[in-house]
mmCIF file of C-alpha atoms in Angstrom:
data_model
loop_
_atom_site.group_PDB
_atom_site.id
_atom_site.type_symbol
_atom_site.label_atom_id
_atom_site.label_comp_id
_atom_site.label_asym_id
_atom_site.label_seq_id
_atom_site.Cartn_x
_atom_site.Cartn_y
_atom_site.Cartn_z
ATOM 1 C CA MET A 1 -0.093 -0.211 -0.095
ATOM 2 C CA GLU A 2 1.359 3.412 -0.864
ATOM 3 C CA THR A 3 0.802 6.961 0.341
ATOM 4 C CA LYS A 4 2.026 10.390 -0.122
ATOM 5 C CA ILE A 5 3.643 12.757 2.045
ATOM 6 C CA VAL A 6 1.531 16.021 2.285
ATOM 7 C CA ARG A 7 2.695 19.408 3.808
ATOM 8 C CA ILE A 8 0.688 20.212 7.020
ATOM 9 C CA GLY A 9 1.342 23.905 7.847
ATOM 10 C CA ASN A 10 5.205 24.335 8.386
ATOM 11 C CA SER A 11 5.609 20.330 8.822
ATOM 12 C CA GLN A 12 4.996 17.018 6.782
ATOM 13 C CA GLY A 13 2.752 14.183 7.435
ATOM 14 C CA LEU A 14 1.207 11.481 5.791
ATOM 15 C CA ARG A 15 -2.277 9.861 6.007
ATOM 16 C CA ILE A 16 -2.405 6.269 7.116
ATOM 17 C CA PRO A 17 -5.218 4.227 5.727
ATOM 18 C CA LYS A 18 -7.749 2.890 8.267
ATOM 19 C CA ALA A 19 -7.268 -0.716 7.300
ATOM 20 C CA VAL A 20 -3.569 -0.268 8.153
ATOM 21 C CA LEU A 21 -4.335 1.366 11.664
ATOM 22 C CA GLU A 22 -6.757 -1.755 12.172
ATOM 23 C CA GLN A 23 -4.092 -4.207 11.153
ATOM 24 C CA ALA A 24 -1.465 -2.450 13.575
ATOM 25 C CA GLN A 25 -4.181 -2.095 16.333
ATOM 26 C CA LEU A 26 -3.637 1.460 16.579
ATOM 27 C CA GLU A 27 -6.667 4.131 17.240
ATOM 28 C CA PRO A 28 -7.065 7.850 16.114
ATOM 29 C CA GLY A 29 -5.686 9.895 19.137
ATOM 30 C CA GLN A 30 -3.354 7.094 20.329
ATOM 31 C CA ARG A 31 0.138 8.080 21.294
ATOM 32 C CA VAL A 32 2.792 6.612 19.018
ATOM 33 C CA ARG A 33 6.758 6.231 19.186
ATOM 34 C CA LEU A 34 8.519 7.110 15.991
ATOM 35 C CA LYS A 35 11.950 5.277 15.412
ATOM 36 C CA VAL A 36 14.220 5.213 12.462
ATOM 37 C CA VAL A 37 15.942 1.793 11.643
ATOM 38 C CA ASP A 38 18.119 1.950 8.823
ATOM 39 C CA ASP A 39 16.085 4.126 6.109
ATOM 40 C CA THR A 40 12.767 2.808 7.602
ATOM 41 C CA ILE A 41 10.357 4.546 9.846
ATOM 42 C CA VAL A 42 8.645 2.269 12.537
ATOM 43 C CA ILE A 43 5.665 3.459 14.021
ATOM 44 C CA ALA A 44 5.035 1.732 17.521
ATOM 45 C CA PRO A 45 2.244 2.260 20.151
ATOM 46 C CA GLU A 46 3.376 4.030 23.417
ATOM 47 C CA ARG A 47 3.722 1.438 26.042
ATOM 48 C CA LYS A 48 4.043 2.517 29.750
ATOM 49 C CA ALA A 49 6.289 0.760 32.073
ATOM 50 C CA ARG A 50 4.765 -2.547 33.620
ATOM 51 C CA GLN A 51 1.753 -2.246 31.190
ATOM 52 C CA GLY A 52 -0.265 -5.466 31.279
ATOM 53 C CA TRP A 53 1.937 -6.906 34.210
ATOM 54 C CA LYS A 54 -1.227 -6.804 36.921
ATOM 55 C CA GLU A 55 -3.347 -8.803 34.233
ATOM 56 C CA LEU A 56 -0.470 -11.187 33.564
ATOM 57 C CA PHE A 57 0.216 -11.888 37.370
ATOM 58 C CA ALA A 58 -3.423 -12.540 37.712
ATOM 59 C CA LYS A 59 -3.961 -14.859 34.677
ATOM 60 C CA GLU A 60 -0.783 -16.926 36.138
ATOM 61 C CA LYS A 61 -1.823 -16.765 39.531
ATOM 62 C CA VAL A 62 1.211 -15.344 40.756
ATOM 63 C CA GLU A 63 1.080 -14.111 44.376
ATOM 64 C CA VAL A 64 2.308 -10.796 45.042
ATOM 65 C CA ALA A 65 3.318 -9.651 48.560
ATOM 66 C CA GLU A 66 2.203 -6.106 48.206
ATOM 67 C CA ASP A 67 0.193 -3.777 45.612
ATOM 68 C CA LEU A 68 2.970 -2.624 43.347
ATOM 69 C CA TRP A 69 0.567 -0.562 41.557
ATOM 70 C CA LYS A 70 -1.010 1.228 44.466
ATOM 71 C CA ASP A 71 0.888 4.537 43.636
ATOM 72 C CA ILE A 72 0.740 4.679 40.012
ATOM 73 C CA PRO A 73 -2.053 6.545 38.555
ATOM 74 C CA ALA A 74 -4.245 5.156 36.033
ATOM 75 C CA ASP A 75 -3.923 7.693 33.278
ATOM 76 C CA PRO A 76 -1.191 10.433 34.180
#
């Protein structure tokens, strides 16, 4: 699939087709990280430290002696 780089004010950007966003499990407004690997731009969802750990521990039935997440806000 091809797209074109367009001028947006003093910047440049590109439109990402809905089908590509769905395949990558990205949603409008979601924060992402950009990284250049060789000559390729990689777009990845922003992940918070320890994201998903609580659910994984619950799934694996790992006992935690203390609540490690008690002082971490849900959405800073």
